[in-house]
CSV table of C-alpha atoms and ligand atoms in Angstrom, one decimal:
chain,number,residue,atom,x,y,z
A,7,UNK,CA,-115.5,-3.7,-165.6
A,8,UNK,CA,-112.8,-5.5,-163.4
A,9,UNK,CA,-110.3,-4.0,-160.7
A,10,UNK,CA,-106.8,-4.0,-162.0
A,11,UNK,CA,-104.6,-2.0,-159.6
A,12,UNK,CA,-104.9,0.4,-157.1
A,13,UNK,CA,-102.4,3.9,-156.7
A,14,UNK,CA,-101.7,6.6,-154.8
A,15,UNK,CA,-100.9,10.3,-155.0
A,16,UNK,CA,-100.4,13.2,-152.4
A,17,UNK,CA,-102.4,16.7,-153.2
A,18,UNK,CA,-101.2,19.5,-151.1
A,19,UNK,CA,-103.6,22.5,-151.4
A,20,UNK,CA,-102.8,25.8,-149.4
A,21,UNK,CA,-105.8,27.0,-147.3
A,22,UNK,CA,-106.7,30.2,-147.9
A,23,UNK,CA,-106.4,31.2,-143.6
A,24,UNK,CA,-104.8,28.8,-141.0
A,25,UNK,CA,-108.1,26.2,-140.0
A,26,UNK,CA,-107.9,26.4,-135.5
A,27,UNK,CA,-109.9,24.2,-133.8
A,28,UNK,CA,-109.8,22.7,-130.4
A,29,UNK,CA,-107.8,19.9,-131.5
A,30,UNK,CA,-105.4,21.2,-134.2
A,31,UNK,CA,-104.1,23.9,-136.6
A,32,UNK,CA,-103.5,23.0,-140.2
A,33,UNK,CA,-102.1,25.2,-142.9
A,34,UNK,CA,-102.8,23.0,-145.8
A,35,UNK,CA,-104.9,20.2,-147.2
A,36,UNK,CA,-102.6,17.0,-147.5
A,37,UNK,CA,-104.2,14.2,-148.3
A,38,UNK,CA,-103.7,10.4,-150.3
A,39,UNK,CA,-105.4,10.3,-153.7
A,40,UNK,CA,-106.7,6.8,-154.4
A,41,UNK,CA,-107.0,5.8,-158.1
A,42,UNK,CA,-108.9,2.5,-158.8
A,43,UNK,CA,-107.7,1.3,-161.9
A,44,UNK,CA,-109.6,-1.5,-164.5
A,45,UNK,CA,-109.6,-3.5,-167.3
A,46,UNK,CA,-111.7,-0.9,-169.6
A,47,UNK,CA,-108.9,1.8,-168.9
A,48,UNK,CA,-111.8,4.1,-166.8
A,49,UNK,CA,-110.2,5.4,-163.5
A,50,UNK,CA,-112.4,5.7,-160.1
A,51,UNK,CA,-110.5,8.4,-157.8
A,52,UNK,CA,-111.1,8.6,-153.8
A,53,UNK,CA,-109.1,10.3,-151.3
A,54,UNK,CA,-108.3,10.4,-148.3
A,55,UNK,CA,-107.0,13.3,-144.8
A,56,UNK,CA,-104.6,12.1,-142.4
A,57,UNK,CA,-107.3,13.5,-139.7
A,58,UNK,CA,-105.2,11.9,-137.3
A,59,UNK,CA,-106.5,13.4,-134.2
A,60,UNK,CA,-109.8,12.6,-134.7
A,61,UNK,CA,-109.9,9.0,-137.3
A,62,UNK,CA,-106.3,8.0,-136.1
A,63,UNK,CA,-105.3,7.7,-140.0
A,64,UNK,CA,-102.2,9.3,-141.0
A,65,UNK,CA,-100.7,9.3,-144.0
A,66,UNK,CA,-98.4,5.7,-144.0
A,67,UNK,CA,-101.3,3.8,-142.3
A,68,UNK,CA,-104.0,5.1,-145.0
A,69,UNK,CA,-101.5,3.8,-147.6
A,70,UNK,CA,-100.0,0.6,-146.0
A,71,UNK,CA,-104.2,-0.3,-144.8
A,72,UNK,CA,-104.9,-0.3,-148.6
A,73,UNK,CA,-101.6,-1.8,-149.8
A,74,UNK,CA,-101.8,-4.8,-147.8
A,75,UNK,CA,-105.3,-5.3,-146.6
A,76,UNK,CA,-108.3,-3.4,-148.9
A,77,UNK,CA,-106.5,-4.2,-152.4
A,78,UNK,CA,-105.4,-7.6,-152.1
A,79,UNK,CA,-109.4,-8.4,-151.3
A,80,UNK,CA,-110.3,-6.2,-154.5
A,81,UNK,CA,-108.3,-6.7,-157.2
A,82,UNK,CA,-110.1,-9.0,-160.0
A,83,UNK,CA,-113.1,-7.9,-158.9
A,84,UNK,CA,-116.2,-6.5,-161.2
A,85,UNK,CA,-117.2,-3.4,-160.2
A,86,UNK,CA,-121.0,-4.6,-160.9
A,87,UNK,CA,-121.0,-6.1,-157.7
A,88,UNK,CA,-121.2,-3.0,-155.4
A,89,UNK,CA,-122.6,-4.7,-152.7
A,90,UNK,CA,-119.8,-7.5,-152.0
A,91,UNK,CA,-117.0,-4.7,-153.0
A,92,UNK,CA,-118.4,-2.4,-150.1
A,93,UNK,CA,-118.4,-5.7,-147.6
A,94,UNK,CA,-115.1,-7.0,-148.5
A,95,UNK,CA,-113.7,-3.6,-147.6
A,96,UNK,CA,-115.6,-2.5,-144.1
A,97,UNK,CA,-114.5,-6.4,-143.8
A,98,UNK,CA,-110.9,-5.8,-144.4
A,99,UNK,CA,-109.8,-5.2,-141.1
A,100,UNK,CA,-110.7,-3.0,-137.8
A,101,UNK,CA,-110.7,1.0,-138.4
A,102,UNK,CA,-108.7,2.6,-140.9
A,103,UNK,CA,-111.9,4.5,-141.5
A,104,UNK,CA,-110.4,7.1,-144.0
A,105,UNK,CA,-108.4,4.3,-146.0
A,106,UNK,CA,-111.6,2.5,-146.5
A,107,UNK,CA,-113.5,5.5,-147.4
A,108,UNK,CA,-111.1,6.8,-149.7
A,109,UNK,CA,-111.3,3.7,-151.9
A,110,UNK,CA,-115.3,2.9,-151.4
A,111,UNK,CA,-115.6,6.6,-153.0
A,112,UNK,CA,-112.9,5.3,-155.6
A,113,UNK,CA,-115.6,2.2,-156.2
A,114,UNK,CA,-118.5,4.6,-156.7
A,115,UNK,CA,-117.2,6.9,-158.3
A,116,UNK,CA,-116.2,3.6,-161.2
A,117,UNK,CA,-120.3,2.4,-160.5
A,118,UNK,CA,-121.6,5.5,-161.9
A,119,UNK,CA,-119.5,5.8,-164.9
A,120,UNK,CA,-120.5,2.1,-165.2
A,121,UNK,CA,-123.7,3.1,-165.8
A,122,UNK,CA,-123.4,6.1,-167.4
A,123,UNK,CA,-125.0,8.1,-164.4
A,124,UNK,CA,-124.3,10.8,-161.6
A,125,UNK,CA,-123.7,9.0,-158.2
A,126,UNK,CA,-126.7,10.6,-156.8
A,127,UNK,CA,-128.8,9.2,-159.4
A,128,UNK,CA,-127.9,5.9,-158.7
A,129,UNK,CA,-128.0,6.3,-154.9
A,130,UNK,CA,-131.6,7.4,-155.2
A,131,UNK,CA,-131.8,11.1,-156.9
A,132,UNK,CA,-132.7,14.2,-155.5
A,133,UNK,CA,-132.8,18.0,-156.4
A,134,UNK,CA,-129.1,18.5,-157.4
A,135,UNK,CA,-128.4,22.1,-155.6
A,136,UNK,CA,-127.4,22.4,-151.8
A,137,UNK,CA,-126.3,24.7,-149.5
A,138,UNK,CA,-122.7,24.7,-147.6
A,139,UNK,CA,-122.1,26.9,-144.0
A,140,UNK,CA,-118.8,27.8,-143.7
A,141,UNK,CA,-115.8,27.7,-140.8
A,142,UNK,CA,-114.7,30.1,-138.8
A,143,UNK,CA,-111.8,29.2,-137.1
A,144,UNK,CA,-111.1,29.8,-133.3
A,145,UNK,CA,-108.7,33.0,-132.6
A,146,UNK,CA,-109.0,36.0,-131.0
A,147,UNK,CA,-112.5,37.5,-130.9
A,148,UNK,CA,-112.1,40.8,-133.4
A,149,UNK,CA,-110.3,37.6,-135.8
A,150,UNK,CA,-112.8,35.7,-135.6
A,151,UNK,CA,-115.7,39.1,-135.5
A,152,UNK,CA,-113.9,39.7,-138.9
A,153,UNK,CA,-113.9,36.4,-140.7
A,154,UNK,CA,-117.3,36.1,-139.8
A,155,UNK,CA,-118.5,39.2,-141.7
A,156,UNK,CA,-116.6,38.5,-144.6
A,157,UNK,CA,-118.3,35.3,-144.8
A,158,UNK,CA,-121.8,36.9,-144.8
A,159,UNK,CA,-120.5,39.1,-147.1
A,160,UNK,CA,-119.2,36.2,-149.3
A,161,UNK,CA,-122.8,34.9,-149.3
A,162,UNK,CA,-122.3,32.1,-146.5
A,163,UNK,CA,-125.9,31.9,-144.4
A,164,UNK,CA,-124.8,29.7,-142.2
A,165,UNK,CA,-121.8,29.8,-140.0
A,166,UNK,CA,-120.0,27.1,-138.0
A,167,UNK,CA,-118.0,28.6,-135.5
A,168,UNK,CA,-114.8,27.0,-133.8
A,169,UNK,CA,-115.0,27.2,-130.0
A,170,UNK,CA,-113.8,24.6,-127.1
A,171,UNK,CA,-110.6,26.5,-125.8
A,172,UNK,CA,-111.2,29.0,-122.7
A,173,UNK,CA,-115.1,28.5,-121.8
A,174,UNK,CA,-115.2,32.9,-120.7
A,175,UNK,CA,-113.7,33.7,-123.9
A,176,UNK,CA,-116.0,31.2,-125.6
A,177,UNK,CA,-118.6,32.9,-124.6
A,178,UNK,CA,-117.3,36.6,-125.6
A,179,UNK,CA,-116.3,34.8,-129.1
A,180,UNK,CA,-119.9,33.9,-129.8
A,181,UNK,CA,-121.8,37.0,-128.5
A,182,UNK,CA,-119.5,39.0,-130.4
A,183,UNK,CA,-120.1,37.5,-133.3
A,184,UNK,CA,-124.0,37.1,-132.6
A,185,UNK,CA,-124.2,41.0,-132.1
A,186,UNK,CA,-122.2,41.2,-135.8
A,187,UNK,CA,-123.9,38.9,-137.9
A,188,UNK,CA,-127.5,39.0,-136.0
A,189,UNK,CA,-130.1,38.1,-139.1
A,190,UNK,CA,-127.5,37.3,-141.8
A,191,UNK,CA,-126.7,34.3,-140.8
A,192,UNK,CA,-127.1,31.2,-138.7
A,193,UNK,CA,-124.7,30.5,-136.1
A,194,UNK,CA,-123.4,26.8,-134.9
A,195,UNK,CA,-121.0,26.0,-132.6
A,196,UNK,CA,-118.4,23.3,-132.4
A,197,UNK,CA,-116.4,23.0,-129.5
A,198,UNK,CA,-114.2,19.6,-130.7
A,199,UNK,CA,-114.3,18.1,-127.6
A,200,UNK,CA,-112.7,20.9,-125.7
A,201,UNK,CA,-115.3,21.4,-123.2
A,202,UNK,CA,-116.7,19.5,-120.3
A,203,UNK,CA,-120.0,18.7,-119.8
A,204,UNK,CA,-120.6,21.1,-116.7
A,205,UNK,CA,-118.4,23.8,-118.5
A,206,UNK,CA,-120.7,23.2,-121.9
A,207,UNK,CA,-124.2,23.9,-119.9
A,208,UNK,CA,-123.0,26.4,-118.5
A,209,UNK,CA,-121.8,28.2,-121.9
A,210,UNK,CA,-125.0,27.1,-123.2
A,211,UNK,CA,-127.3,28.4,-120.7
A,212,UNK,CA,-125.8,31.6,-120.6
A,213,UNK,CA,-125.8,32.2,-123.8
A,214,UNK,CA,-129.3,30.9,-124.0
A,215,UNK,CA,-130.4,33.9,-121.3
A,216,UNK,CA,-128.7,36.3,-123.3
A,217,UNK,CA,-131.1,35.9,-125.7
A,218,UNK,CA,-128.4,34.0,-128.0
A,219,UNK,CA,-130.2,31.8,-130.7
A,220,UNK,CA,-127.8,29.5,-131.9
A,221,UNK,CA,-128.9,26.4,-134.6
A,222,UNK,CA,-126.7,23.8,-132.8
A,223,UNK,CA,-124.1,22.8,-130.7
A,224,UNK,CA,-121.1,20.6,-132.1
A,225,UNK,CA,-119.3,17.6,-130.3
A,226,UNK,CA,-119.0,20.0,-127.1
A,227,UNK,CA,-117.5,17.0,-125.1
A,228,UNK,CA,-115.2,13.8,-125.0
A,229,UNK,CA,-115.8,12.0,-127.9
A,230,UNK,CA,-116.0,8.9,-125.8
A,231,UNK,CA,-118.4,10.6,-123.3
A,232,UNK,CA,-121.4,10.0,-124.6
A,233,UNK,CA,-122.8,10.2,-120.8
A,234,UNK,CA,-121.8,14.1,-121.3
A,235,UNK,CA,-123.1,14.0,-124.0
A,236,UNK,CA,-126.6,13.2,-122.8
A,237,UNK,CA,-126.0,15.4,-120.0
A,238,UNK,CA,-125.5,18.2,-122.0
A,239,UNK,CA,-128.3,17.2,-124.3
A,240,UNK,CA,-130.8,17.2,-121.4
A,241,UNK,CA,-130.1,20.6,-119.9
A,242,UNK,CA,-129.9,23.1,-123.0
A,243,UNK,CA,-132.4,24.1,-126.0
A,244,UNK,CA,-129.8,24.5,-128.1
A,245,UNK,CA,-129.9,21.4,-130.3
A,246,UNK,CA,-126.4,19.1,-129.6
A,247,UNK,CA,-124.8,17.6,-132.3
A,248,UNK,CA,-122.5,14.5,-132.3
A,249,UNK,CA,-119.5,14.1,-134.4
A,250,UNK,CA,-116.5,12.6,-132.9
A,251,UNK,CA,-118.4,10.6,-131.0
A,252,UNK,CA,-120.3,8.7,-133.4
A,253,UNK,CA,-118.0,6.2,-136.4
A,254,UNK,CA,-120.8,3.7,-137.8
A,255,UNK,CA,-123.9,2.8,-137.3
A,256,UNK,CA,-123.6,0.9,-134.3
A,257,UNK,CA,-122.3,3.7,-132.5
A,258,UNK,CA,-125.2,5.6,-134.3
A,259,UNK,CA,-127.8,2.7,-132.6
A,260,UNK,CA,-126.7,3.4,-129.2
A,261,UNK,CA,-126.2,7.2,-129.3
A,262,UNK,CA,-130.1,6.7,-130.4
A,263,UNK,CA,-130.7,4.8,-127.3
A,264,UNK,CA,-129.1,6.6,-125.3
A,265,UNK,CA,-130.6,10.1,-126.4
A,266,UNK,CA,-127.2,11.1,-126.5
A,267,UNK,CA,-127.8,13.8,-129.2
A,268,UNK,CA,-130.1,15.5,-131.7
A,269,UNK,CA,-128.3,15.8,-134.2
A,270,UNK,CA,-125.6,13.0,-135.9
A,271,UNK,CA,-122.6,14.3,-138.0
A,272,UNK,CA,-122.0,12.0,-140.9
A,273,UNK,CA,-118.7,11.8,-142.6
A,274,UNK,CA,-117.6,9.8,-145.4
A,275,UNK,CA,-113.8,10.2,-143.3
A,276,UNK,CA,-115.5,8.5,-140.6
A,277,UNK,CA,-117.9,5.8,-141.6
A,278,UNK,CA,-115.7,4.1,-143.4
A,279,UNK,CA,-117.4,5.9,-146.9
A,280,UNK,CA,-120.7,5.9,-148.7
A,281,UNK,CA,-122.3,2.3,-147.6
A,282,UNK,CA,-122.4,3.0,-144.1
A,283,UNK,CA,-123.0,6.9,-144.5
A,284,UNK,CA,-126.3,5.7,-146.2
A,285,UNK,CA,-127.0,3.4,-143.1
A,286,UNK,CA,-127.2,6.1,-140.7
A,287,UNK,CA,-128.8,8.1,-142.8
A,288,UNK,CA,-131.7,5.5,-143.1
A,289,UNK,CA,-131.8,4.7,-139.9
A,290,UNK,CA,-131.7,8.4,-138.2
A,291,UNK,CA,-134.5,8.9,-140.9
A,292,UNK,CA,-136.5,5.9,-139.2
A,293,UNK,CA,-135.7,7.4,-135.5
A,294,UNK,CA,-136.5,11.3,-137.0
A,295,UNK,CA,-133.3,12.2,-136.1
A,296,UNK,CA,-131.6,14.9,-138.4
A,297,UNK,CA,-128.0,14.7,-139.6
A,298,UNK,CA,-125.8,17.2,-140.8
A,299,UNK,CA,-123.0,15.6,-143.6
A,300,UNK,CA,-119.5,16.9,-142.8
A,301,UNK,CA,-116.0,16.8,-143.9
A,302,UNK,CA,-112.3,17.1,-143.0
A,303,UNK,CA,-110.0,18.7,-144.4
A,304,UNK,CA,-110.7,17.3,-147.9
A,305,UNK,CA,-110.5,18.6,-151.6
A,306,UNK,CA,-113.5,18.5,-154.1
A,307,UNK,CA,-112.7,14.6,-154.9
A,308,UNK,CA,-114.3,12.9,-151.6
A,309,UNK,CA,-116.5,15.8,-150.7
A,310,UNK,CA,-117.8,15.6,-154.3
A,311,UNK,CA,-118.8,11.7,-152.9
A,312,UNK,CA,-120.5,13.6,-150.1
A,313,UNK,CA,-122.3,15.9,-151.9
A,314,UNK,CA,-123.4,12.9,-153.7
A,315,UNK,CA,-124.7,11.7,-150.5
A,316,UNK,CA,-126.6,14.5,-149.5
A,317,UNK,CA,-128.5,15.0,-152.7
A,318,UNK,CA,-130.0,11.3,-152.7
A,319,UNK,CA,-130.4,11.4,-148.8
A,320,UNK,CA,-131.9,15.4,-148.4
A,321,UNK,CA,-134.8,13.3,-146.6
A,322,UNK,CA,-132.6,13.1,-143.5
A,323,UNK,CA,-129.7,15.5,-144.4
A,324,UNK,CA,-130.5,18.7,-143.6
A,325,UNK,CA,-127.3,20.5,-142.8
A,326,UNK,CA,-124.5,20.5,-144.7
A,327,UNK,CA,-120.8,21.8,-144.1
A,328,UNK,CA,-118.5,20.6,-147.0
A,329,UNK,CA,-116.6,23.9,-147.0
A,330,UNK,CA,-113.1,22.0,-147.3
A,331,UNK,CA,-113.2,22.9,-151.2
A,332,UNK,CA,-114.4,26.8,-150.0
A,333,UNK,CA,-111.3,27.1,-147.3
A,334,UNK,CA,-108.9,25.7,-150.1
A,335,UNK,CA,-106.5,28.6,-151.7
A,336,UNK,CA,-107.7,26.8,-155.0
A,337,UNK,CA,-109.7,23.8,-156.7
A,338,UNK,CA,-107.2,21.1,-157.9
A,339,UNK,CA,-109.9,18.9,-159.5
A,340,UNK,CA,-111.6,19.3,-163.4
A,341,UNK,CA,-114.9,18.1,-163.5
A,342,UNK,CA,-117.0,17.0,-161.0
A,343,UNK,CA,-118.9,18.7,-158.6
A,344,UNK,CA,-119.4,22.9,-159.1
A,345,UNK,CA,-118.5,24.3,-155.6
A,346,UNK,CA,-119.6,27.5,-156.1
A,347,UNK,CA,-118.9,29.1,-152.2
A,348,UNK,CA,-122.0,28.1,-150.5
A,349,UNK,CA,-123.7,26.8,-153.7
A,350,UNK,CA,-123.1,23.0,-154.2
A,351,UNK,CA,-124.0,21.6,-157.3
A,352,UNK,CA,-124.0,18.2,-159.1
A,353,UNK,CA,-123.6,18.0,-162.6
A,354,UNK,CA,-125.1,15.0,-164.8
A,355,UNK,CA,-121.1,13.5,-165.7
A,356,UNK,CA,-121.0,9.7,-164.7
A,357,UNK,CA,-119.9,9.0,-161.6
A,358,UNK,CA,-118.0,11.6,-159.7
A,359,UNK,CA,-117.4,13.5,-162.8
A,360,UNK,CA,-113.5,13.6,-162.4
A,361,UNK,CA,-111.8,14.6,-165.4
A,362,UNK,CA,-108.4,15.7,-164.0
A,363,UNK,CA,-106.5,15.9,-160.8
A,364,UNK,CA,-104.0,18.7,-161.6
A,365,UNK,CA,-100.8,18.5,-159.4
A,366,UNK,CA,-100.9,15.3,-158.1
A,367,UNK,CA,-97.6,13.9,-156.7
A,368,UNK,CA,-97.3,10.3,-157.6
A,369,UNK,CA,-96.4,7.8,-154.6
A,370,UNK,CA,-94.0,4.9,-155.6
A,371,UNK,CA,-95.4,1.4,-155.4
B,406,LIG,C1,-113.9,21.3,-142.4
B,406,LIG,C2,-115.1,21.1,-141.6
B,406,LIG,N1,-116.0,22.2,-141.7
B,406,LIG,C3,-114.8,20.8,-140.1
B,406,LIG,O1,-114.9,21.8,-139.4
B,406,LIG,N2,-114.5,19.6,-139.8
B,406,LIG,C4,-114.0,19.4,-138.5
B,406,LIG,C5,-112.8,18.5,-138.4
B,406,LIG,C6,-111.8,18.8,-139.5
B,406,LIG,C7,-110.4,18.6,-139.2
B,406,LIG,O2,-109.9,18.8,-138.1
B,406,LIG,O3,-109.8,18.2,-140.2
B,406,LIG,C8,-115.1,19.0,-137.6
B,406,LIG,O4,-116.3,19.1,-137.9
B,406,LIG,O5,-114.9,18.7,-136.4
B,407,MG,MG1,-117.0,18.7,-135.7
């Protein structure tokens, strides 16, 4: 099976309530379809969020990075040879972490049907049901009191709550939700950035004495202070988990080293896709660090490649939060993955499973 051509499409999918974090508020899900094409007529689909606050993609540079540097290297190539595909992409060129992951799901996803097999088979197996949290965006505190309980109500055990704006009214925001959802469900914090490292020991610890039990705490600083992010590490119980501040697994090695974190934060969006998100995997597993996989604001295509992930790597993926598909208005994808609100599951379809995309807006080549 050889690599013909490569195209694009937009997919805009309404979310369901605006998604506030630290860093941005987004109405919709926008993101670049890739479709690998090939000589046996089968399709591999990837995609791909302009997260640009976070990755630095947008949509022009996740197109123009594959246009010009990632197909030029693939096209001709057999599909067979996963191992050189995945290297001539991360080789490509420097970042352009979504662009690359959009078309090494694209590869996969072509691998599996290849072989006639689920992804996750092929990447190792695993028990093909897991377990999504979901988000609750920052806002005021009855907002966020209320979204909260209509998640537990929705059957979401796990939470991930949105904090990092005003550090007093962080606080009030998580005891008020604490005192509303208090043995329903798990609470985890993610403060995108928006806290210092004083400012996030401080939340911490008072929370803490409060009597406040909260699973972890997300990325609560700089995404390039990972000397804050020690700091904070060293002072509170609460478990701190790195996201922004860890790409690949180089930046995994030295976060390691450092004792920077407890926890990593895999996502296909930022590794560059499913080879490296398998390294760090491994090699957290090897340090007994736990990771948590994650998404952006992505549609059931690439999370359906995370899922993937997380089935054949539950040895060190223990958390999961691949709610983009739950915070969408609706699913644009047939086949594939079954996101059933916090039930995940994998089907036994080749590959990804894709049958259909529907409303996807062609981009001219
Ligand atoms: C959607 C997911 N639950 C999430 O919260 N991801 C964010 C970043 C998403 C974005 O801004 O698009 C995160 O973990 O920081
Ligand atoms: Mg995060």
């Amino acid at each position: 099976m050889k690599i013909t051509d490569i195209t694009f499409g937009m997919l805009r999918v309404p979310l369901k309530t605006p998604f506030k974090t630290a860093l941005r508020t987004v109405n919709q899900v926008e993101d670049i379809v890739v479709m690998v094409h090939t000589d046996t007529g089968q399709i591999g689909y990837g995609e791909a969020p302009a997260t640009a606050v976070i990755t630095g993609d947008t949509h022009g540079s996740i197109v123009d990075a594959i246009r010009h540097y990632i197909s030029p290297r693939l096209i001709g190539q057999d599909i067979a040879n996963l191992n050189r595909l995945t290297h001539l992409i991360q080789g490509s060129m420097e970042k352009n972490s979504s662009a690359k992951a959009a078309v090494e799901i694209a590869i996969h996803d072509l691998w599996g049907q290849l072989y006639g097999a689920p992804l996750y088979k092929l990447l190792g197996g695993g028990d093909p049901v897991i377990t999504t949290d979901i988000t609750i965006s920052v806002d005021y505190i009855d907002k966020m009191v209320a979204d909260s309980v209509a998640a537990v109500e929705r059957g979401f055990e796990s939470l991930k709550i949105k904090v990092g704006k005003d550090i007093g009214v962080d606080i009030e925001r998580v005891k008020a939700i604490y005192a509303a959802v208090e043995g329903r469900a798990l609470l985890r914090l993610d403060a995108n950035q928006g806290w210092t490292a004083k400012q996030a020991v401080y939340a911490l610890q008072t929370l803490e004495e409060a009597g406040i039990k909260l699973e972890l705490v997300e990325q609560p600083v700089k995404a390039r202070d990972l000397e804050g992010m020690r700091y904070v590490t060293e002072r509170v119980h609460t478990p701190v988990m790195a996201d922004e501040s860890v790409f690949g697994p180089m930046e995994v090695i030295e976060l390691i080293r450092m004792r920077a974190a407890d926890i990593i934060n895999i996502k296909l969006m930022k590794t560059g896709g499913i080879s490296n998100a398998i390294k760090i995997a491994d090699i957290a597993a090897l340090h007994g660090i736990d990771c948590m996989i994650g998404c952006m604001l992505e549609t059931s295509i690439s999370v359906a490649a995370a899922v993937h992930v997380a089935v054949a790597r539950a040895d060190a993926i223990s958390k999961v939060d691949l709610d983009g598909p739950s915070l969408a208005q609706f699913n644009p994808v047939d086949g594939g993955v079954i996101f059933n609100e916090s039930e995940i599951s994998v089907t036994d379809a080749p590959g990804l499973g894709i049958r259909e995309i529907r409303g996807l807006e062609r981009i001219a080549a």
